[in-house]
PDB file of C-alpha atoms in Angstrom:
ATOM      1  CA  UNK A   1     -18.786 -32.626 -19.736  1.00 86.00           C
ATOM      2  CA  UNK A   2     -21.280 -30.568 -17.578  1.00 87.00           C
ATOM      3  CA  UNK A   3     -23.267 -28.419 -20.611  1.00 84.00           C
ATOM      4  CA  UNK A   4     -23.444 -31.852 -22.921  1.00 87.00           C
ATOM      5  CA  UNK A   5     -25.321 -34.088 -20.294  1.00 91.00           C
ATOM      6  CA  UNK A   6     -27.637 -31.103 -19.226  1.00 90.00           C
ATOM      7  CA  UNK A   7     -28.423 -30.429 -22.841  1.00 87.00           C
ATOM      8  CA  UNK A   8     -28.918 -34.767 -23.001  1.00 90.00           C
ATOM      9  CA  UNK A   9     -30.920 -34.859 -20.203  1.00 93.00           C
ATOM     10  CA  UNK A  10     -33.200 -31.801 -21.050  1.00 90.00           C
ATOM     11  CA  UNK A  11     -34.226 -33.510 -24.083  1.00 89.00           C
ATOM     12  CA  UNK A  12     -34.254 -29.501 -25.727  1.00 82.00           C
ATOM     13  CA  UNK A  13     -31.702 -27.676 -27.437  1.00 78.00           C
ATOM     14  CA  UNK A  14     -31.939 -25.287 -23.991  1.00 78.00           C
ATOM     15  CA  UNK A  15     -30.979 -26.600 -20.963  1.00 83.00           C
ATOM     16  CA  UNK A  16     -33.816 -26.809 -18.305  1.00 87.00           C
ATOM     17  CA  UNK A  17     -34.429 -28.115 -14.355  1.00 89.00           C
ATOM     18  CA  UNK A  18     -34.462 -31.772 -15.793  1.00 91.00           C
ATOM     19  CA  UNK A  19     -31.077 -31.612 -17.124  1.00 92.00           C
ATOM     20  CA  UNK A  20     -29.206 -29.874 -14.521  1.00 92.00           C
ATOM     21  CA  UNK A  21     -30.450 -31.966 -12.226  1.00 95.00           C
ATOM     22  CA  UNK A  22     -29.807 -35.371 -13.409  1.00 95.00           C
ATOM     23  CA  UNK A  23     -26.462 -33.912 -14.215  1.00 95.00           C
ATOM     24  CA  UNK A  24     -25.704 -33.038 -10.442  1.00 96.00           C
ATOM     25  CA  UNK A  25     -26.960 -36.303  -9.209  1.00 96.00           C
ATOM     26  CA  UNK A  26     -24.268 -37.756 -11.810  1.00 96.00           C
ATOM     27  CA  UNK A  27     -21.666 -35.830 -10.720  1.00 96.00           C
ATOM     28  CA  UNK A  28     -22.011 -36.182  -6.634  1.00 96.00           C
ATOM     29  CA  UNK A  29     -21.747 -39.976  -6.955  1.00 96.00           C
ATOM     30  CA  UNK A  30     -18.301 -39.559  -9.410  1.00 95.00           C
ATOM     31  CA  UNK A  31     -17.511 -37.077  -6.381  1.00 95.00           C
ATOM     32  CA  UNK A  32     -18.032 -39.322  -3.585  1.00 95.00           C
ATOM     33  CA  UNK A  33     -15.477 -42.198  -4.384  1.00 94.00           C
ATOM     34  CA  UNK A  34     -13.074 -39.420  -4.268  1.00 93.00           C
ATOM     35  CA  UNK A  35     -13.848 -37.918  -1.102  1.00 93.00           C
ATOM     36  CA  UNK A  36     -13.863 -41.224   0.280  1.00 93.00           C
ATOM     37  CA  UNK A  37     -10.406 -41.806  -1.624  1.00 93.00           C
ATOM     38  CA  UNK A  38      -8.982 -38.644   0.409  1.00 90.00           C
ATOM     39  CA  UNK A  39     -10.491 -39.654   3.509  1.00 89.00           C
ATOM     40  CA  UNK A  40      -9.075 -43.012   4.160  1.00 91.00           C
ATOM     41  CA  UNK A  41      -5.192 -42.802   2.321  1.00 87.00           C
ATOM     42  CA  UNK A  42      -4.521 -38.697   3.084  1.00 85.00           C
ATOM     43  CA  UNK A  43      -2.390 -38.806   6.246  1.00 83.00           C
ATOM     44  CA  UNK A  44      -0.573 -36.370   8.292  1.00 80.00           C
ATOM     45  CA  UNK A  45       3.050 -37.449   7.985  1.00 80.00           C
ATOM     46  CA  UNK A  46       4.588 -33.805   8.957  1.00 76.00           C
ATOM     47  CA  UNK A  47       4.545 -32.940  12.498  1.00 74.00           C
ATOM     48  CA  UNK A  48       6.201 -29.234  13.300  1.00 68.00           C
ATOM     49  CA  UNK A  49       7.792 -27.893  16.305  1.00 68.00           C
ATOM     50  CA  UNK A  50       6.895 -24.744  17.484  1.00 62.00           C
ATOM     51  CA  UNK A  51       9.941 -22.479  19.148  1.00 59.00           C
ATOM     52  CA  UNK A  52       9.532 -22.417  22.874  1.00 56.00           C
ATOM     53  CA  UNK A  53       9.782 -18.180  22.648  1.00 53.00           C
ATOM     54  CA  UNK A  54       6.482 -18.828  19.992  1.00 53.00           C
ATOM     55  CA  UNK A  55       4.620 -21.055  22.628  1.00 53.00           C
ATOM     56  CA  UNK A  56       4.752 -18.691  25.689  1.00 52.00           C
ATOM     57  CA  UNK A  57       3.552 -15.312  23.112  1.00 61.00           C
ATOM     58  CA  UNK A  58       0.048 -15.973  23.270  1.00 68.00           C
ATOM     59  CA  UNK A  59      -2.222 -12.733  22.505  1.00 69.00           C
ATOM     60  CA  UNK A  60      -5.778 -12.363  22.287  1.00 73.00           C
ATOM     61  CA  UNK A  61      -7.329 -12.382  18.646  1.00 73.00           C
ATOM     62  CA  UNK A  62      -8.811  -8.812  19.051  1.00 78.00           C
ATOM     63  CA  UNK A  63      -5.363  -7.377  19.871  1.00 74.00           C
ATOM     64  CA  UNK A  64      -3.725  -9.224  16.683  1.00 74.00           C
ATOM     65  CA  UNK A  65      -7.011  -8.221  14.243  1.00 76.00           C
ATOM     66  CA  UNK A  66      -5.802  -4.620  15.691  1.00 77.00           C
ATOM     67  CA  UNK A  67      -2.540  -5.056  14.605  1.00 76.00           C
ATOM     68  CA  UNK A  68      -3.335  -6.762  11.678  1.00 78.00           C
ATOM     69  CA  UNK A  69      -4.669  -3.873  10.205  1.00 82.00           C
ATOM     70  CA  UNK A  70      -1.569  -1.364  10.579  1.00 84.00           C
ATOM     71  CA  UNK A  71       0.135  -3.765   7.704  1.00 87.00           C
ATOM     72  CA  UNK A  72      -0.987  -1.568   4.664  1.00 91.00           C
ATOM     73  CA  UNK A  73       0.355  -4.094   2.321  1.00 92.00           C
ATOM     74  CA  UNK A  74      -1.855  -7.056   3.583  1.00 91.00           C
ATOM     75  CA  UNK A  75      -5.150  -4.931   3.436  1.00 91.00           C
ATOM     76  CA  UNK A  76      -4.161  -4.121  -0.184  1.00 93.00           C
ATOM     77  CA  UNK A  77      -3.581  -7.798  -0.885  1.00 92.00           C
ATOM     78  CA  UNK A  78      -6.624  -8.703   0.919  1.00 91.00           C
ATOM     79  CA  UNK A  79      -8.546  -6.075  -1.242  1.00 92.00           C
ATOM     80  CA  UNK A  80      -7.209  -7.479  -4.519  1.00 92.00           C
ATOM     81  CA  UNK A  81      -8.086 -10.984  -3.355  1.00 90.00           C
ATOM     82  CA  UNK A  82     -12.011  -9.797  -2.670  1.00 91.00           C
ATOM     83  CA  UNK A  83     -12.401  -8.037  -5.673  1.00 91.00           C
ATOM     84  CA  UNK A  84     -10.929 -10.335  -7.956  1.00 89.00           C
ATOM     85  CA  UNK A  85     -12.776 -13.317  -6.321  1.00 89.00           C
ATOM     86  CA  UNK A  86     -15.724 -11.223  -6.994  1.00 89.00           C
ATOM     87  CA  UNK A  87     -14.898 -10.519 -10.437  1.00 89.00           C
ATOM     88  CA  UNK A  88     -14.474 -14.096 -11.117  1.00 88.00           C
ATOM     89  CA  UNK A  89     -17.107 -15.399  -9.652  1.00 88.00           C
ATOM     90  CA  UNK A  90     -19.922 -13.231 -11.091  1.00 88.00           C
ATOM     91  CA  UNK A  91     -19.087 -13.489 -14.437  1.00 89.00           C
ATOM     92  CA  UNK A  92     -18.556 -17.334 -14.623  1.00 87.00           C
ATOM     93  CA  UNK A  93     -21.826 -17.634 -12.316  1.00 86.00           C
ATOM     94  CA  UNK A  94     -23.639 -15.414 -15.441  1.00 89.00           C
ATOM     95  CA  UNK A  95     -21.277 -16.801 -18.338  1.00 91.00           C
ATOM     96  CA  UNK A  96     -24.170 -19.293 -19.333  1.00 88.00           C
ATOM     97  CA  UNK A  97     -26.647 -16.673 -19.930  1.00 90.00           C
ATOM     98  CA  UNK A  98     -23.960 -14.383 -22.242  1.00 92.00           C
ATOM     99  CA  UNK A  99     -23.476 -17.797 -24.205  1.00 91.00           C
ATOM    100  CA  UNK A 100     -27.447 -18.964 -24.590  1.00 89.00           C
ATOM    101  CA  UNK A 101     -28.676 -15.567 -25.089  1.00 90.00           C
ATOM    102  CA  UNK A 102     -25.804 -13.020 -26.753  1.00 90.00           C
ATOM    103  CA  UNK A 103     -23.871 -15.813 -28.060  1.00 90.00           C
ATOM    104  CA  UNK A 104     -26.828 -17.741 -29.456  1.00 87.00           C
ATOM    105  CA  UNK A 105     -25.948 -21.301 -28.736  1.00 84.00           C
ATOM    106  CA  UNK A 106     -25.829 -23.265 -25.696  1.00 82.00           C
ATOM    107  CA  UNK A 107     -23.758 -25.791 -27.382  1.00 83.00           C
ATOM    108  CA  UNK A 108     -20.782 -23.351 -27.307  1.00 88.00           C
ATOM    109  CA  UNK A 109     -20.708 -23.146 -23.087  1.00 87.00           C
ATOM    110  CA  UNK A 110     -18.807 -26.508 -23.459  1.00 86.00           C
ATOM    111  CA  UNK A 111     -15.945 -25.323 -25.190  1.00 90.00           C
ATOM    112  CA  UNK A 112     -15.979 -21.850 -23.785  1.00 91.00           C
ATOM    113  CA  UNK A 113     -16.040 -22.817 -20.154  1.00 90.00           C
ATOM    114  CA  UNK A 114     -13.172 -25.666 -20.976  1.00 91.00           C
ATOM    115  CA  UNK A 115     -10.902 -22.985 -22.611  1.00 92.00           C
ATOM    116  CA  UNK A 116     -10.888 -20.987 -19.634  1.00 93.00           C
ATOM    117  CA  UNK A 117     -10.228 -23.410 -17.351  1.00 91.00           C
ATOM    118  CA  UNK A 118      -7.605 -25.295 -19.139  1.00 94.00           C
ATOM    119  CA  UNK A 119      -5.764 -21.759 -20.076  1.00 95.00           C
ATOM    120  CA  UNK A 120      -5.937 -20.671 -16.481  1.00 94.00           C
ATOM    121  CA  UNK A 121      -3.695 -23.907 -15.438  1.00 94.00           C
ATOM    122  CA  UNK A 122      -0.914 -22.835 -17.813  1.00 96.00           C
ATOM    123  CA  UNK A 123      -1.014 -19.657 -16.567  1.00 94.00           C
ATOM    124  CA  UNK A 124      -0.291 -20.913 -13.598  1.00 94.00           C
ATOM    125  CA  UNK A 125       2.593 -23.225 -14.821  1.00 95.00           C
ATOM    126  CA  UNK A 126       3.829 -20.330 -15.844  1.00 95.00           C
ATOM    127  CA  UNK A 127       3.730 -18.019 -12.607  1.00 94.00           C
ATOM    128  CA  UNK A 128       7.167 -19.457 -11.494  1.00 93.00           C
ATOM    129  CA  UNK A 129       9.086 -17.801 -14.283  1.00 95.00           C
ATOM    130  CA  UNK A 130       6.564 -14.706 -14.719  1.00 95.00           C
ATOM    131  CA  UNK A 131       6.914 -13.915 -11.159  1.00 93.00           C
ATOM    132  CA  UNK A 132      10.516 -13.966 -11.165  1.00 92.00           C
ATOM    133  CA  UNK A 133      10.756 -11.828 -14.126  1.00 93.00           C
ATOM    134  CA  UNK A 134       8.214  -9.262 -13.663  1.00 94.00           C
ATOM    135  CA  UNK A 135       8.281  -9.366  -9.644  1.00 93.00           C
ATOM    136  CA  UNK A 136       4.358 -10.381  -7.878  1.00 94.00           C
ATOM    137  CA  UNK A 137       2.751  -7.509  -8.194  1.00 94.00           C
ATOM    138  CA  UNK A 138       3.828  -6.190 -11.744  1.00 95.00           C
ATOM    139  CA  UNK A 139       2.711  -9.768 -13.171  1.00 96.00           C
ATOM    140  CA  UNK A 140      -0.349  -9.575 -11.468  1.00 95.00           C
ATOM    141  CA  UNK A 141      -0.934  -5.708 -12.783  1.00 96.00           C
ATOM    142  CA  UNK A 142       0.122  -7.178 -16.438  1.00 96.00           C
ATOM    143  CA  UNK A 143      -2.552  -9.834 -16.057  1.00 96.00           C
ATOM    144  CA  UNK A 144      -5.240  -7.449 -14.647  1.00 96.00           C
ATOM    145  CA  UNK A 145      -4.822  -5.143 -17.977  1.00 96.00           C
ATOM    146  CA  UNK A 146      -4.881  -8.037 -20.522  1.00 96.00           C
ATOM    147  CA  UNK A 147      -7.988  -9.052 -18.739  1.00 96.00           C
ATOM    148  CA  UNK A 148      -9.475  -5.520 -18.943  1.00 96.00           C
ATOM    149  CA  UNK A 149      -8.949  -5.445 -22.468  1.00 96.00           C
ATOM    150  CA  UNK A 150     -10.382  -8.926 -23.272  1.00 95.00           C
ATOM    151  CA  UNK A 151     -13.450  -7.953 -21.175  1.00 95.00           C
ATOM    152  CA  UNK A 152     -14.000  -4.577 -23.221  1.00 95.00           C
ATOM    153  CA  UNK A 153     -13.268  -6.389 -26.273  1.00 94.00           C
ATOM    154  CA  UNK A 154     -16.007  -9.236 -25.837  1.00 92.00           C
ATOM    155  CA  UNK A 155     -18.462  -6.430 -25.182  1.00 93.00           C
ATOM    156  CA  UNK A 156     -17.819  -4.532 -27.850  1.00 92.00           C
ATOM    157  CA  UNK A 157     -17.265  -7.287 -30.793  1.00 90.00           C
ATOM    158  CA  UNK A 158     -20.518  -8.608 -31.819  1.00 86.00           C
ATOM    159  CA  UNK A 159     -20.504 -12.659 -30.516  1.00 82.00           C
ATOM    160  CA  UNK A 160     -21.136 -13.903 -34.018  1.00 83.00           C
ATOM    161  CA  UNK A 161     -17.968 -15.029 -34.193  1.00 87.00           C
ATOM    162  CA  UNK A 162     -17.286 -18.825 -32.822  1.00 88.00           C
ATOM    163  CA  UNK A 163     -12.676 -18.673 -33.134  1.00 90.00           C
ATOM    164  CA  UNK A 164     -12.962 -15.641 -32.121  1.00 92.00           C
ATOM    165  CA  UNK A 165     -14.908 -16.253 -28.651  1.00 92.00           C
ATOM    166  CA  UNK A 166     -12.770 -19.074 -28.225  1.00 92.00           C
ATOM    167  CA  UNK A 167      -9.519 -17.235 -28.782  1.00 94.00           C
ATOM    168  CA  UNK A 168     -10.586 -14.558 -26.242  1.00 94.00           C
ATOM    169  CA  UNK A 169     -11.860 -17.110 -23.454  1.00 93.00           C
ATOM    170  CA  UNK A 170      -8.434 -18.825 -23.819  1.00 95.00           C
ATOM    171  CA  UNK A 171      -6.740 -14.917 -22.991  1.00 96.00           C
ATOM    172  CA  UNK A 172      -9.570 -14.822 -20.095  1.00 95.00           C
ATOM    173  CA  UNK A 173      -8.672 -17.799 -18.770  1.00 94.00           C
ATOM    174  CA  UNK A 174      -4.907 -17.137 -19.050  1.00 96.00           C
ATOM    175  CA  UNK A 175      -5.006 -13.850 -17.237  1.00 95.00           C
ATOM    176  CA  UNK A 176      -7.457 -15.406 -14.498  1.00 92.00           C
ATOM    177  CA  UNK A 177      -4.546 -17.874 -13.294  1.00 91.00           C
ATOM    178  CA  UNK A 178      -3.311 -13.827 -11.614  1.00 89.00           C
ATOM    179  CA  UNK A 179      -5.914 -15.039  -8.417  1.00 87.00           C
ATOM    180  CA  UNK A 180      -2.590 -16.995  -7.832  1.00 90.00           C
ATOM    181  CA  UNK A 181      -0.099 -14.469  -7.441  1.00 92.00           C
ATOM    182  CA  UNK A 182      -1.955 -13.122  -4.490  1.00 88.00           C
ATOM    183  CA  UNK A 183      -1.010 -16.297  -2.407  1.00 87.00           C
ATOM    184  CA  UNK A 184       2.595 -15.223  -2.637  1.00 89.00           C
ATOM    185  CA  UNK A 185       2.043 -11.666  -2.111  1.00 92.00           C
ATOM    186  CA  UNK A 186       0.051 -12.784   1.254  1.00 90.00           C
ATOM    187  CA  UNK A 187       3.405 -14.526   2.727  1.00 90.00           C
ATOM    188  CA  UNK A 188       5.141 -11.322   1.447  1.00 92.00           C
ATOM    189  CA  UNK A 189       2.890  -9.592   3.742  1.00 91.00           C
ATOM    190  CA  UNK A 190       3.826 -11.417   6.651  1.00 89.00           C
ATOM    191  CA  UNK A 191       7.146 -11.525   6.639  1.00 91.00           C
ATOM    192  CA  UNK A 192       6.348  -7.670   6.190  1.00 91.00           C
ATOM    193  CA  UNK A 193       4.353  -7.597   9.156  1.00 87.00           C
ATOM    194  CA  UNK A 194       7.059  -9.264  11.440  1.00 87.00           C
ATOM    195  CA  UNK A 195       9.806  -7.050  10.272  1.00 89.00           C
ATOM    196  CA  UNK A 196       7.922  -3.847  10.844  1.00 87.00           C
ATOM    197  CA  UNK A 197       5.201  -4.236  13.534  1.00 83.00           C
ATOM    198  CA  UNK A 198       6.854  -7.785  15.114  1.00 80.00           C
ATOM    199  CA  UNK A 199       3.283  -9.447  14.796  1.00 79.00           C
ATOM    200  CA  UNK A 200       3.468 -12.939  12.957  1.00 80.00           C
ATOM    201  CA  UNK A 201       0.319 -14.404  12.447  1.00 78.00           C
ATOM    202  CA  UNK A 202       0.094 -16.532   9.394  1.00 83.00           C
ATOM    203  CA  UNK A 203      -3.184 -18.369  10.130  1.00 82.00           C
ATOM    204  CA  UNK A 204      -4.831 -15.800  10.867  1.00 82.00           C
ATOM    205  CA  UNK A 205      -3.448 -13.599   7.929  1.00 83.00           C
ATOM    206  CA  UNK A 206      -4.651 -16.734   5.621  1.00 85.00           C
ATOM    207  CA  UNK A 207      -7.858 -16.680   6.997  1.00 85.00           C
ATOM    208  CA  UNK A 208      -8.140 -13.253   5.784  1.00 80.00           C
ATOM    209  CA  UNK A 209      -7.771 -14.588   2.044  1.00 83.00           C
ATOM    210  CA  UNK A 210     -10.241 -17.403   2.190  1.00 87.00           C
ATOM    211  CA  UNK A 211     -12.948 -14.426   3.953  1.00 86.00           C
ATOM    212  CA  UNK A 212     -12.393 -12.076   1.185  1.00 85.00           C
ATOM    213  CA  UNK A 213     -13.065 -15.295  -1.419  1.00 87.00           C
ATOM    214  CA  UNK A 214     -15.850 -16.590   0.928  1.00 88.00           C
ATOM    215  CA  UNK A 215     -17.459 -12.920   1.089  1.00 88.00           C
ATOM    216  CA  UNK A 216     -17.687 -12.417  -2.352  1.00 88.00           C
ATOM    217  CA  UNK A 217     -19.252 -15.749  -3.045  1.00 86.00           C
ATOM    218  CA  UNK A 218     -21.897 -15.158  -0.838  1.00 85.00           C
ATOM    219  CA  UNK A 219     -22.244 -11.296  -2.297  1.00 86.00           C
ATOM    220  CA  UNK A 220     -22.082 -12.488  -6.124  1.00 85.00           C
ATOM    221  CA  UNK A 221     -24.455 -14.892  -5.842  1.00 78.00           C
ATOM    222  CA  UNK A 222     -27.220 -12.735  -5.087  1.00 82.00           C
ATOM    223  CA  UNK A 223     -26.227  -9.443  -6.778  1.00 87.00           C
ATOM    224  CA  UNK A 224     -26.165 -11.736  -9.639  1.00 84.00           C
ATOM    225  CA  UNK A 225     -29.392 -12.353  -9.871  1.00 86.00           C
ATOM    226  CA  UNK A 226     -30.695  -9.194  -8.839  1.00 89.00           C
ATOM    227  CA  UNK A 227     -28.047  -7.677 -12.014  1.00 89.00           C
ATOM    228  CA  UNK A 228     -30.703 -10.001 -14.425  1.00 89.00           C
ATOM    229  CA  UNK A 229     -33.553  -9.001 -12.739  1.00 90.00           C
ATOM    230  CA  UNK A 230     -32.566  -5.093 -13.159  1.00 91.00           C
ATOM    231  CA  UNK A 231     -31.996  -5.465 -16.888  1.00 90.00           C
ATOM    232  CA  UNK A 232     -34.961  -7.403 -18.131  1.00 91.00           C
ATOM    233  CA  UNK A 233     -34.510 -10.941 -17.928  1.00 89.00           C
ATOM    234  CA  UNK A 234     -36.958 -13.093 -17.923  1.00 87.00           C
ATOM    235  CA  UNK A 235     -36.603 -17.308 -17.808  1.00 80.00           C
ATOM    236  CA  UNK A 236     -37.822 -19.252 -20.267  1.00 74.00           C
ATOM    237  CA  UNK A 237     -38.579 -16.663 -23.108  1.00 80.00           C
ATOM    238  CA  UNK A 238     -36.284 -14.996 -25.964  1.00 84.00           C
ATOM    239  CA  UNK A 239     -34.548 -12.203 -24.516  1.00 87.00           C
ATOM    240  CA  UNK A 240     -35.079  -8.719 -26.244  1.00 91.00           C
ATOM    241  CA  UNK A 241     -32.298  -6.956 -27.704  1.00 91.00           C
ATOM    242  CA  UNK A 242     -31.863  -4.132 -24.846  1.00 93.00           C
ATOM    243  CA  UNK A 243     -31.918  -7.621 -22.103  1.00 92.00           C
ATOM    244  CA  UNK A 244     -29.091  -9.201 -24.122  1.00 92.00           C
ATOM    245  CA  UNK A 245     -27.221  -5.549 -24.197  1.00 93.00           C
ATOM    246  CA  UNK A 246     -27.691  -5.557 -20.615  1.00 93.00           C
ATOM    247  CA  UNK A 247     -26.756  -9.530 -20.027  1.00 93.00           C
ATOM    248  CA  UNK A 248     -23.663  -8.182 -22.299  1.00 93.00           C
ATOM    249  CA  UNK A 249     -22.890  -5.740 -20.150  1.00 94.00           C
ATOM    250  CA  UNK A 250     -22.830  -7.314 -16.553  1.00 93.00           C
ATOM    251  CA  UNK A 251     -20.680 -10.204 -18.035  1.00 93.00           C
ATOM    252  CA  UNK A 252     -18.027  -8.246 -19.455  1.00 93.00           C
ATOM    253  CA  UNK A 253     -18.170  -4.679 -18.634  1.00 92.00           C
ATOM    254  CA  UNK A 254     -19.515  -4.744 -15.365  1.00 92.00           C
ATOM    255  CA  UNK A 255     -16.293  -7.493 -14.551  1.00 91.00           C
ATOM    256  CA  UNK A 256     -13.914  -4.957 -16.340  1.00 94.00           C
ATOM    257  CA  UNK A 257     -14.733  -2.601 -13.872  1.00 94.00           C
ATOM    258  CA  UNK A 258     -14.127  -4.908 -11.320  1.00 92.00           C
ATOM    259  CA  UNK A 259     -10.289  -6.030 -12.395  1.00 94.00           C
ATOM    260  CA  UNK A 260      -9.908  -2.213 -12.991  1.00 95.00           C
ATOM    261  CA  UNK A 261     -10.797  -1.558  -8.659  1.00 95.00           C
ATOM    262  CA  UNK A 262      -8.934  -4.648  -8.093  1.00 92.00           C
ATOM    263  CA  UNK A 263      -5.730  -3.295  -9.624  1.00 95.00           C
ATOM    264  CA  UNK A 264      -5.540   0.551  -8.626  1.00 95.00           C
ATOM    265  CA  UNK A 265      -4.013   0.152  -5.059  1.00 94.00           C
ATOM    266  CA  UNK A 266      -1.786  -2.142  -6.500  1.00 94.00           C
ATOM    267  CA  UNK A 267       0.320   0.996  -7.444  1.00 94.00           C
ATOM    268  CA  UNK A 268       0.688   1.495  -3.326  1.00 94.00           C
ATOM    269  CA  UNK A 269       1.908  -1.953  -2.554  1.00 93.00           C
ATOM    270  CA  UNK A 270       5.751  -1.968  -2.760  1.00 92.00           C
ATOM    271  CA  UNK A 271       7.034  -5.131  -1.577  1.00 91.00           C
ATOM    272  CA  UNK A 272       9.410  -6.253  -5.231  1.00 89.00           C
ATOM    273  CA  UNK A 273      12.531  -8.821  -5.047  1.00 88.00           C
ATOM    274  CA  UNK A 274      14.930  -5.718  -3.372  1.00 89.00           C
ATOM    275  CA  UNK A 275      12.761  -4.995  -0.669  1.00 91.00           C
ATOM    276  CA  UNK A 276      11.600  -8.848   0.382  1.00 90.00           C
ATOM    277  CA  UNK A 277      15.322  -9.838   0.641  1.00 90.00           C
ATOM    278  CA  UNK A 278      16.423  -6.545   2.923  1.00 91.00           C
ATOM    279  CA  UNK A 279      13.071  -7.527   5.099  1.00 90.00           C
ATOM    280  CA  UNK A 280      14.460 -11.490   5.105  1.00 90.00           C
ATOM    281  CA  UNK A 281      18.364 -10.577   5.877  1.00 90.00           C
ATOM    282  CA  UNK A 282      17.349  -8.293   8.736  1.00 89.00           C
ATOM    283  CA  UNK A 283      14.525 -10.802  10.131  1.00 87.00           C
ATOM    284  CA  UNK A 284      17.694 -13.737  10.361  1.00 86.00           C
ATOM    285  CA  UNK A 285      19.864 -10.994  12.004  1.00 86.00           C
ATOM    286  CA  UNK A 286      17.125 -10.195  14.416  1.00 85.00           C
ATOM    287  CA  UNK A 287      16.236 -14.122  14.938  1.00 80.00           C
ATOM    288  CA  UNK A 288      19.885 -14.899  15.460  1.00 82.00           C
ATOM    289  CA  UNK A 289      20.125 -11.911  18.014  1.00 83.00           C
ATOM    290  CA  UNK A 290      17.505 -13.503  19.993  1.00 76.00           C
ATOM    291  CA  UNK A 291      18.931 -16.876  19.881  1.00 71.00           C
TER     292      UNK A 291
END
């Protein structure tokens, strides 16, 4: 709904300030009825015991950072997570300008950015069975080199073509629901930590994840710009041919890279099905000991 009703409200086949603003003041009072919604009927109904051995180990966060960091498998994860945020977020923070300027039309950011998202939730329907068959990190490698080839693809197939932009998005979006698998690889990577360097600290290993997605937020947004800026863009004019090659290549190229950094130390990260279940037999045995 977002492109239509800044397209309405700029009165101009371009969207402008006008439009997106209106459009954002429509959409924070839809969102506040909601917020309010979750406020006043989402309730705490789970309350969880800690072990009494858990409440006496207390260790200062320093000392568990230190730690932290001898678990090769979570600072792969944690890698994957950051550059894959990053890649994400760039190119759907610069998608508009590949579809006004390369692509021609703003009315075709609609459909586009709806594809995507809509393909990304079946992808992650289908993580379940994908996961299971493939293992975490093959799936997510699978993913990764679809993606890489959609990427090259887009850049290299003149974006005359409206099925065809729609029928790649749709792949895009499909191989983006891979941001996933990384959630399940993180609690991989603590049971890994507590089997091999007895450190357990899943709140702080989660916080890792949601740094390495807040740190490339922050980094995207500006590099963004400063991408347009270095190949010629300039608001509110037609875009010459080398800007649009350039505006081609951050969007698509630029994220192929990306995936293609993301993935690499994935070959190094080792926990599949066989290992995860030795790790979880001898963690009970050890538990039990203790007990």
């Amino acid at each position: 709904m977002a492109m239509p009703l800044v397209l309405y409200f700029s009165k101009s086949e371009n969207p402008n300030a006008q439009g997106y603003f209106w459009t954002t003041v429509i959409f924070s009072i839809a969102m506040l009825p909601c917020l309010w919604l979750c406020a006043w009927k989402c309730k705490e109904t789970v309350h969880v015991e800690m072990p009494a051995e858990q409440k006496k180990e207390k260790r200062p966060v320093i000392q568990s950072l230190k730690l932290m960091y001898k678990n090769k498998m979570l600072l792969i994860t944690v890698f994957c997570v950051f550059m894959g945020a990053a890649s994400t977020m760039a190119r759907m923070s610069l998608l508009t300008y590949y579809v006004i300027y390369v692509v021609g039309s703003a009315a075709m950011i609609a459909p586009i950015f709806s594809s995507i998202t809509a393909l990304m939730f079946v992808g992650s329907l289908c993580l379940p069975w994908a996961t299971k068959t493939f293992g975490k990190r093959n799936w997510l490698i699978i993913l990764n080199t679809v993606q890489v080839a959609s990427f090259v693809l887009l850049f290299l197939v003149p974006a005359n073509n409206a099925a065809f932009l729609m029928g790649v998005s749709m792949i895009i979006g499909f191989t983006s629901s891979g941001a996933n698998v990384c959630t399940g690889m993180l609690s991989d990577c603590i049971e890994y930590g507590d089997w091999k360097y007895g450190i357990r600290e899943e709140g702080l290993t989660y916080s890792f994840m949601s740094f390495g997605v807040k740190l490339a937020s922050a980094l995207t947004g500006s590099i963004g710009v400063l991408l347009l800026a270095a190949v010629g863009y300039v608001a509110g004019v037609d875009q010459t041919e080398a800007t649009k090659m350039g505006i081609n290549a951050i969007v698509n190229l630029l994220q192929a890279l990306c995936v293609v950094v993301c993935t690499v130390p994935l070959f190094w990260y080792h926990l599949d099905k066989k290992k995860m279940d030795q790790i979880r037999i001898e963690l009970d045995e050890r538990n039990a000991a203790k007990n």
